Coordinates of N, CA and C in Angstrom, one line a residue:
X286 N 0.8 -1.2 0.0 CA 0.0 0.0 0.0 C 0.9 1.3 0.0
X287 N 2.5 1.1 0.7 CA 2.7 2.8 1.0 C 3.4 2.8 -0.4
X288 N 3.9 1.5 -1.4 CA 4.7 1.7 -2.3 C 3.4 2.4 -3.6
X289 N 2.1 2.2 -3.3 CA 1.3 2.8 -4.4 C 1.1 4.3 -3.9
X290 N 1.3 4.7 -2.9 CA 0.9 5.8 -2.3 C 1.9 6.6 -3.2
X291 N 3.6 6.2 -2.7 CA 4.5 6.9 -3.0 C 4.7 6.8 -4.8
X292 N 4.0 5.9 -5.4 CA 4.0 5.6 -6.6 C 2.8 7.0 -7.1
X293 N 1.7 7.2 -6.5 CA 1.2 8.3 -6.9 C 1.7 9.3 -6.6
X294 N 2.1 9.4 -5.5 CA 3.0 11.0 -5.1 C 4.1 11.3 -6.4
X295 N 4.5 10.5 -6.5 CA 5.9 10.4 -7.7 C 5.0 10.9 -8.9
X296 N 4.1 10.4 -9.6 CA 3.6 10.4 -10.7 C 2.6 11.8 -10.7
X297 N 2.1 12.5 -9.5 CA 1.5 13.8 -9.3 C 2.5 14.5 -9.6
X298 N 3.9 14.7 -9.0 CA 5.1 15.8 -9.0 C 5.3 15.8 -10.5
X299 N 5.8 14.4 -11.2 CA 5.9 14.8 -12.9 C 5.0 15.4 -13.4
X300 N 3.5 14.9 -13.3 CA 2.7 15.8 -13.5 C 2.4 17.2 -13.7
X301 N 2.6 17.6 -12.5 CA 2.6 19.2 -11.5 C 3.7 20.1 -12.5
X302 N 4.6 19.7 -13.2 CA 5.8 20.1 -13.5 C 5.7 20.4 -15.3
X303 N 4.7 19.3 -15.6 CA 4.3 19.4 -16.9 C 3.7 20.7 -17.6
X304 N 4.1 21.1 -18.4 CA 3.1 22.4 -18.8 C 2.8 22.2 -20.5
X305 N 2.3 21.7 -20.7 CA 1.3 21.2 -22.2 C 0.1 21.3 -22.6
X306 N -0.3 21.9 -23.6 CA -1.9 21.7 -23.9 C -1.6 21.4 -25.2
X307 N -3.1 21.0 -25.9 CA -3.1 20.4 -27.1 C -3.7 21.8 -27.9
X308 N -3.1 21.7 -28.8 CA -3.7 23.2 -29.9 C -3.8 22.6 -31.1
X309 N -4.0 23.7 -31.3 CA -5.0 23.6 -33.1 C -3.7 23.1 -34.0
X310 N -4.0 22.0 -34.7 CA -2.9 21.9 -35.6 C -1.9 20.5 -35.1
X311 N -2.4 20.5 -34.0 CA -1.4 19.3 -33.6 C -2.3 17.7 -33.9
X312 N -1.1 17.2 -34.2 CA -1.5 15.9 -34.8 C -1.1 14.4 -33.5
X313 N -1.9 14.1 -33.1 CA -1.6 12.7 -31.8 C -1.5 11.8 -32.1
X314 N -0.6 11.1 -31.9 CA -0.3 9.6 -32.6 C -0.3 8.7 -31.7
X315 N -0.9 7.8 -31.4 CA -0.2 7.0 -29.9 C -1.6 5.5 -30.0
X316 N -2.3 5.4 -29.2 CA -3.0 4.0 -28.8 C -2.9 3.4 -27.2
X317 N -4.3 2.9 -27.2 CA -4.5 1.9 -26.1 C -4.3 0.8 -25.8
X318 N -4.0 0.5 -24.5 CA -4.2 -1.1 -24.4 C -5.2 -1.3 -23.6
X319 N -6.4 -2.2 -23.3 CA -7.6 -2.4 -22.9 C -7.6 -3.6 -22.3
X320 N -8.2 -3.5 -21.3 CA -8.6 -4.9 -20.6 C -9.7 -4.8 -19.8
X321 N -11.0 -6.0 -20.6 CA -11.9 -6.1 -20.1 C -12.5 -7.2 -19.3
X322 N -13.1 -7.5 -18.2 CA -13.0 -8.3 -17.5 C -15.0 -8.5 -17.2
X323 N -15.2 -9.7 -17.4 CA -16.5 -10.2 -17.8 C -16.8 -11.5 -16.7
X324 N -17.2 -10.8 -15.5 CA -17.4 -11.4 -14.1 C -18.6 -12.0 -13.7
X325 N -19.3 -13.2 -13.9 CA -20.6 -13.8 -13.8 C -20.6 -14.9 -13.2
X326 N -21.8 -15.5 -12.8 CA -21.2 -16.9 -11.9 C -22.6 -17.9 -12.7
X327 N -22.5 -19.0 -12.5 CA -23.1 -20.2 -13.2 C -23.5 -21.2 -12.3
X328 N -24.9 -21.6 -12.2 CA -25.5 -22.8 -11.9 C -25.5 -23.7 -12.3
X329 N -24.7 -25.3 -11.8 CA -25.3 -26.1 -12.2 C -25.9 -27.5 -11.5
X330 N -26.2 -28.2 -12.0 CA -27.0 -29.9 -11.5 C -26.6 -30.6 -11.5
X331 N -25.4 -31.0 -10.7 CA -25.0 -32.5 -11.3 C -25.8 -33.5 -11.3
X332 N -25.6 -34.9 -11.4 CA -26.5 -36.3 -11.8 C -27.2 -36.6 -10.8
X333 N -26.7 -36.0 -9.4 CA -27.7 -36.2 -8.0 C -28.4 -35.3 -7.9
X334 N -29.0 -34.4 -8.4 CA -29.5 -33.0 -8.0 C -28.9 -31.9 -7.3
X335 N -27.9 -32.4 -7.1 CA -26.9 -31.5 -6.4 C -26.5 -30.0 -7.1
X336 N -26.6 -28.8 -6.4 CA -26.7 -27.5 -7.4 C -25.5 -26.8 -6.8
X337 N -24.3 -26.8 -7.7 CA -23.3 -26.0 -7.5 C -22.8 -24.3 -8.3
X338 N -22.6 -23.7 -7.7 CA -22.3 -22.8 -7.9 C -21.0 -22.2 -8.0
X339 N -20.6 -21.8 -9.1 CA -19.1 -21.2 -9.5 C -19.3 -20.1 -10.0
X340 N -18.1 -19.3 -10.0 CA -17.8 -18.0 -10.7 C -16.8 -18.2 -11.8
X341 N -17.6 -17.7 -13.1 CA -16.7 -17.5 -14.2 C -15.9 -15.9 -14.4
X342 N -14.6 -15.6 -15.1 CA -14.1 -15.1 -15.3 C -14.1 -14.7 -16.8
X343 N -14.4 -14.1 -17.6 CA -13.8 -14.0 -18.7 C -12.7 -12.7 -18.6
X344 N -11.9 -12.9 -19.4 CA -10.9 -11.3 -20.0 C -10.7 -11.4 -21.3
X345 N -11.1 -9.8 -21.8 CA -10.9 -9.9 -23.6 C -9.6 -8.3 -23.1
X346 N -8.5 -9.0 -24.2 CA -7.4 -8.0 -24.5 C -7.3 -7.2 -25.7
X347 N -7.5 -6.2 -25.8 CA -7.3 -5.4 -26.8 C -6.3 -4.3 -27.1
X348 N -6.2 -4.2 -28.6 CA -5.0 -3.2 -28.7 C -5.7 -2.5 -29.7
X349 N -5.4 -1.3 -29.4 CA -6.0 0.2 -30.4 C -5.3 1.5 -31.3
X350 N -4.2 0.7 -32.1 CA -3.7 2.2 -32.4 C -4.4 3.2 -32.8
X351 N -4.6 4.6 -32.7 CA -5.0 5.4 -33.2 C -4.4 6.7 -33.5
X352 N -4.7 7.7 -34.6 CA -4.3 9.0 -34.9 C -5.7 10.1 -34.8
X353 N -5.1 11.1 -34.0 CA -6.3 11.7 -34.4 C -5.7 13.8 -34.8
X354 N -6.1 14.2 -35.5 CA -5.8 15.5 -35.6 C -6.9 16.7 -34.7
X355 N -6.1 17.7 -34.4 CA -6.8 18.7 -33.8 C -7.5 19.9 -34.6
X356 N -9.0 19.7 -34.9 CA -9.0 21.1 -35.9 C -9.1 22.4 -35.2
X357 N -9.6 22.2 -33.9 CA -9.4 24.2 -33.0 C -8.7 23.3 -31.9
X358 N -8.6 24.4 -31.1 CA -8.0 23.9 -29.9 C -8.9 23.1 -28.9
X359 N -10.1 22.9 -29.2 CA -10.6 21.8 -28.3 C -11.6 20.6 -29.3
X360 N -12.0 20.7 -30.6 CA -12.2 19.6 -31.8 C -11.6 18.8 -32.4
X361 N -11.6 17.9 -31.9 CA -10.5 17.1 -32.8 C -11.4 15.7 -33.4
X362 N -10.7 15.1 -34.8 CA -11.1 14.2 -35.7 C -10.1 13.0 -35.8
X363 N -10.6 12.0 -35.6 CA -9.1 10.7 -36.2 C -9.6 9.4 -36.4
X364 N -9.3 8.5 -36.4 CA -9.4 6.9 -37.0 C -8.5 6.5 -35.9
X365 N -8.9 4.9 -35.6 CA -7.8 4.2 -35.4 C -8.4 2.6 -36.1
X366 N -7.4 1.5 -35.7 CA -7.9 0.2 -35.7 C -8.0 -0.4 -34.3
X367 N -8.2 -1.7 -34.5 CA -8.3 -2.2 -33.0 C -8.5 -4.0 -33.5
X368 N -7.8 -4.5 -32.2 CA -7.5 -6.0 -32.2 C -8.3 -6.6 -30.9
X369 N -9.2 -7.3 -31.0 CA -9.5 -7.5 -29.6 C -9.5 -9.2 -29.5
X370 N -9.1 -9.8 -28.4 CA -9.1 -11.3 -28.5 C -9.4 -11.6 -27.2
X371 N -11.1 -11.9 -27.5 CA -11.6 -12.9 -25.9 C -11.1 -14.2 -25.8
X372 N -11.7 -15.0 -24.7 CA -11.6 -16.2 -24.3 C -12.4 -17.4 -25.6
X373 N -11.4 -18.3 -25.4 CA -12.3 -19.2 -26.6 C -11.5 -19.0 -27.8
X374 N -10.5 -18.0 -27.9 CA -9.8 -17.6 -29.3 C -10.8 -16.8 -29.9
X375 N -11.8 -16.2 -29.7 CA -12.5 -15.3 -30.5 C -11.7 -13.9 -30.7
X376 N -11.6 -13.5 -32.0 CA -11.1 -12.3 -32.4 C -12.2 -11.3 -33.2
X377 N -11.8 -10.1 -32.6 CA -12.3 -8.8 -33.4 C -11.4 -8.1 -33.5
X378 N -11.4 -7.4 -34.9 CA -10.9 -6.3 -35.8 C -11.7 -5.4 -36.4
X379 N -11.1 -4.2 -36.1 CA -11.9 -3.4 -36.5 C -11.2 -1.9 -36.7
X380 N -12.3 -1.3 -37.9 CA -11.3 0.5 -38.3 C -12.5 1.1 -38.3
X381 N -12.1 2.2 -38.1 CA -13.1 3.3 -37.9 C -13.0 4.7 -37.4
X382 N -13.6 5.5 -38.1 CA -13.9 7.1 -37.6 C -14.2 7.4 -36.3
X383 N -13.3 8.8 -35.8 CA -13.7 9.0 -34.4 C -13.3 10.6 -34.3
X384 N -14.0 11.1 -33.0 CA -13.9 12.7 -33.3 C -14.4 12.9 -32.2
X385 N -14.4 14.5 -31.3 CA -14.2 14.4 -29.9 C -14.1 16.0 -29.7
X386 N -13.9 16.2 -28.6 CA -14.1 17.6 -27.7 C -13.0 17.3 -26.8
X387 N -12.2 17.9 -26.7 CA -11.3 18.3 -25.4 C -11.5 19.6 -24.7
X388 N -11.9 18.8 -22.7 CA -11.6 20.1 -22.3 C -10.6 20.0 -21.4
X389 N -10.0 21.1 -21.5 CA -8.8 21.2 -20.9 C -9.2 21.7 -19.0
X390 N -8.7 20.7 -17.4 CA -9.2 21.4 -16.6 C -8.0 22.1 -16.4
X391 N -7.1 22.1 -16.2 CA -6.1 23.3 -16.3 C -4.4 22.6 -17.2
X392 N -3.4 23.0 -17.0 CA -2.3 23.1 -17.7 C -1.8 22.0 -18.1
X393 N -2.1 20.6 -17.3 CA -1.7 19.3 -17.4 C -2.4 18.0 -17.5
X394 N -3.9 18.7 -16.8 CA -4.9 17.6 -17.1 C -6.1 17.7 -17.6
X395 N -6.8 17.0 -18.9 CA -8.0 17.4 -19.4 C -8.9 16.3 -20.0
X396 N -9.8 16.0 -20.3 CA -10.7 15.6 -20.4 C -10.8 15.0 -21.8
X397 N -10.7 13.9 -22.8 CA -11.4 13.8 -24.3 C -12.5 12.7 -24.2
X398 N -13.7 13.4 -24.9 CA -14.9 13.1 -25.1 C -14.6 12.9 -26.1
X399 N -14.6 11.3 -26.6 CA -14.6 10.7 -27.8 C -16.1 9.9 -28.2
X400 N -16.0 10.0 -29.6 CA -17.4 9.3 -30.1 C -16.9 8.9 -31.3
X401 N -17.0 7.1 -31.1 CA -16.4 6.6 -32.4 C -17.4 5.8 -33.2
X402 N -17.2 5.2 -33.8 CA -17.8 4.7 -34.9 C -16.5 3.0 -35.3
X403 N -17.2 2.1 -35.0 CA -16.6 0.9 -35.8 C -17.2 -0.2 -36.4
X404 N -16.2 -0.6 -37.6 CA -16.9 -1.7 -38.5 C -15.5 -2.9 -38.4
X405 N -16.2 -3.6 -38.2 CA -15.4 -4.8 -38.0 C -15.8 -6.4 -38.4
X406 N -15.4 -7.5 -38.3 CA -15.3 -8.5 -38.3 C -14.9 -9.2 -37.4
X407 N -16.2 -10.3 -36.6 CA -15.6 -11.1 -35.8 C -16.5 -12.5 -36.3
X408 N -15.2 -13.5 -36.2 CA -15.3 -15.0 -36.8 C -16.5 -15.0 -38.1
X409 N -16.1 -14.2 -38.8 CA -16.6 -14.1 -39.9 C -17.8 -13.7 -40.4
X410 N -18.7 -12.7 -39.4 CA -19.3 -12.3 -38.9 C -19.2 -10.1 -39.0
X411 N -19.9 -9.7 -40.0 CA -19.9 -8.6 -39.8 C -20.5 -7.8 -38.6
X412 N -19.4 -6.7 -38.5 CA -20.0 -6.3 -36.8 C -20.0 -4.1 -37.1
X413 N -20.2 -3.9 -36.5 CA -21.0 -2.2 -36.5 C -21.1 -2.0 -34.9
X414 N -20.3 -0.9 -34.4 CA -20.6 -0.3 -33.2 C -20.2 0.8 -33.5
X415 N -20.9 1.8 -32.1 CA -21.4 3.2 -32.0 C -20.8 3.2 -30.6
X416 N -19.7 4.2 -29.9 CA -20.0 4.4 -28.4 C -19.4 5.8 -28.1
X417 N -19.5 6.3 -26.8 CA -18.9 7.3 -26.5 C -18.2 7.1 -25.2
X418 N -17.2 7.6 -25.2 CA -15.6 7.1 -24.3 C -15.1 8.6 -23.5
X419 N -15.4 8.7 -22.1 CA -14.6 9.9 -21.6 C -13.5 9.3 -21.2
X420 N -12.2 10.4 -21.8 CA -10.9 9.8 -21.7 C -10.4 10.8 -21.0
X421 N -9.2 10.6 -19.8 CA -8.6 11.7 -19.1 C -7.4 11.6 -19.5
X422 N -6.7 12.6 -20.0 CA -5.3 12.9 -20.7 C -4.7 13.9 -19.6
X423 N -3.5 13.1 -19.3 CA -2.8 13.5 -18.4 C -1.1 14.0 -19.4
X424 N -1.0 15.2 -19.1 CA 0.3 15.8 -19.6 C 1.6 15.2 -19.3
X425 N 2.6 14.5 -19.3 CA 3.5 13.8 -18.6 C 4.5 14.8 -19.8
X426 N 4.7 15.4 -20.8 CA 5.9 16.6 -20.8 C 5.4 17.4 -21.5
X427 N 5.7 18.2 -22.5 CA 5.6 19.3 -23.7 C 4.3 18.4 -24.7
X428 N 5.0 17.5 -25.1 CA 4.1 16.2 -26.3 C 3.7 15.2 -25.5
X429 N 4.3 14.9 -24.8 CA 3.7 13.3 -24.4 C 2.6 13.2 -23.3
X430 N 1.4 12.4 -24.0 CA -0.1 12.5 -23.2 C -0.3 11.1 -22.7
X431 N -0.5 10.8 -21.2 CA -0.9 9.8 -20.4 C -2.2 9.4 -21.1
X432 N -3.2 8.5 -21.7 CA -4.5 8.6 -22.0 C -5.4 7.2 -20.8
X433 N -6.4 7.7 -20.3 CA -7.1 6.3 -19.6 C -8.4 6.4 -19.8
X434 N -9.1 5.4 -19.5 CA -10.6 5.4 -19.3 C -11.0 4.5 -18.6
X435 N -12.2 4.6 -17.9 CA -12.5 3.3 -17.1 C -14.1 2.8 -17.1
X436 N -14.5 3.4 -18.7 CA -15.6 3.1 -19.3 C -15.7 3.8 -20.4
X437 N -17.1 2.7 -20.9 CA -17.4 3.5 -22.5 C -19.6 3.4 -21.9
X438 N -19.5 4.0 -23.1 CA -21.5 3.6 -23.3 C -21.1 3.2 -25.1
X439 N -22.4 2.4 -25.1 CA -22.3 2.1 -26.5 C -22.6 1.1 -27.3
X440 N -23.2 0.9 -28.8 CA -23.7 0.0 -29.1 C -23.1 -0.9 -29.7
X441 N -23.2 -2.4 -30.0 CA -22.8 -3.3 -30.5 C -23.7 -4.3 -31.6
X442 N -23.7 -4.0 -32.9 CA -24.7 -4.9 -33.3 C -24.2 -6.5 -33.6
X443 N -23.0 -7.1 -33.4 CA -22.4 -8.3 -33.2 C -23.6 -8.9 -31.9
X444 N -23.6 -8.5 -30.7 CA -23.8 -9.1 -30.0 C -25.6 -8.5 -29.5
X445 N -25.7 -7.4 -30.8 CA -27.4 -6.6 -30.7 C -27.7 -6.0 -28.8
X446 N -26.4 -5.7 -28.7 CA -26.6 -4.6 -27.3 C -26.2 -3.8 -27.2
X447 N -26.7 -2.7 -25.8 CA -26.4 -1.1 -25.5 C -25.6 -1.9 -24.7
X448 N -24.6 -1.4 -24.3 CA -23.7 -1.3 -23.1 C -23.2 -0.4 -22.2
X449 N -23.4 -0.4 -20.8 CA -22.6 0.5 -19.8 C -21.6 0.2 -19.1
X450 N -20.5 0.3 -19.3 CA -19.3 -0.7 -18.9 C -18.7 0.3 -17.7
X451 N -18.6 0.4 -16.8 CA -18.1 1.6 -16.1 C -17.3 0.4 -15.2
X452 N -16.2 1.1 -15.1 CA -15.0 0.3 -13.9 C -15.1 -1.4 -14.1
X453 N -15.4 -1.5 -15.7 CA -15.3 -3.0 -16.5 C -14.1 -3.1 -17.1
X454 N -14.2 -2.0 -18.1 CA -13.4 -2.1 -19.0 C -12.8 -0.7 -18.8
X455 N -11.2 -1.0 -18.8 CA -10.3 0.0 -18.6 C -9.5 -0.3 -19.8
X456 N -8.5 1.5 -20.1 CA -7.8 0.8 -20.7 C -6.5 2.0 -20.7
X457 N -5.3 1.8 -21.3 CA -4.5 3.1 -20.6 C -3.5 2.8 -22.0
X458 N -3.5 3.9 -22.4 CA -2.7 4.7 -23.7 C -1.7 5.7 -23.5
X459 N -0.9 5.9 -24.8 CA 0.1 6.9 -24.7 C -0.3 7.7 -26.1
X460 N 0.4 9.1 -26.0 CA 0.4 10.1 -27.5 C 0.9 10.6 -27.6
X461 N 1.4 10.6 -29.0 CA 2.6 12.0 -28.8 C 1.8 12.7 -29.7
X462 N 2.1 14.2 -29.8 CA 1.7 15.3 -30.4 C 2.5 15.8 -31.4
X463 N 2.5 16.2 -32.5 CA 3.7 16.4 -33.3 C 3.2 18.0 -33.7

């Protein structure tokens, strides 16, 4: 516990020290890594009538490169792809448009409201989702942007659902700004 304490203390001071914002014209290049964790438990009957109860686990891993450009200083537009692979060996891939609002709450940390758009393929299976993702971008120097989230909302027509994934699915990225 005191080693995460001082691990945040550490990681506030770089912070604190940072002085960067994003402006019009700058271009971000960077990507997530994502890990979602799908926590449910199961009944069953064995041959005696006997009714046991377990907890399943699933985790799907995903990777997201993305670019996105800044058209004002808080609009921004971009694409990425994305790789995702649940349990079972199931895979999704997917590209798509995305575009967003940044607000800045002061010199080092601010807010992107993203709203993307994806088309993808999973096991051969055409897929279409819609969601919107608050992301907190943390300044770590001049260019380089901490990115996290620890939820999305959003639709999936692969699996024909809304989703509210809040403190499910996390995921934590880097950017650089050019």
């Amino acid at each position: 516990m005191k080693r995460m304490i001082m691990w945040l203390i550490g990681l506030l001071v770089m912070v604190s020290t940072a002085n960067a914002q994003l402006r019009k014209g700058d271009l971000l290049v960077g990507g997530n890594i994502g890990l979602t964790l799908d926590i449910g438990s199961s009944e069953s009957v064995n041959g005696w009538g006997v009714v046991s109860n377990s907890t399943d686990v699933d985790v799907t891993f995903s990777l997201t490169p993305a670019i996105n450009y800044m058209l004002t200083n808080n609009w921004y537009i971009g694409g990425g792809l994305g790789l995702s692979v649940a349990p079972g060996g199931a895979s999704l891939f997917t590209i798509g448009p995305s575009g967003g609002y940044y607000v800045p709450f002061n010199r080092t940390i601010g807010m992107m409201n993203t709203v993307g758009m994806g088309f993808g393929v999973l096991e051969k299976t055409f897929t279409f989702t819609f969601g919107y993702t608050p992301e907190l971008a943390i300044s770590l120097s001049n260019r380089m942007y901490l990115i996290t989230a620890l939820g999305s909302l959003g639709y999936n027509s692969g699996s024909k659902s809304f989703t509210i994934s809040l403190l499910r699915e996390a995921t934590l990225g880097f950017c650089y700004a050019f």
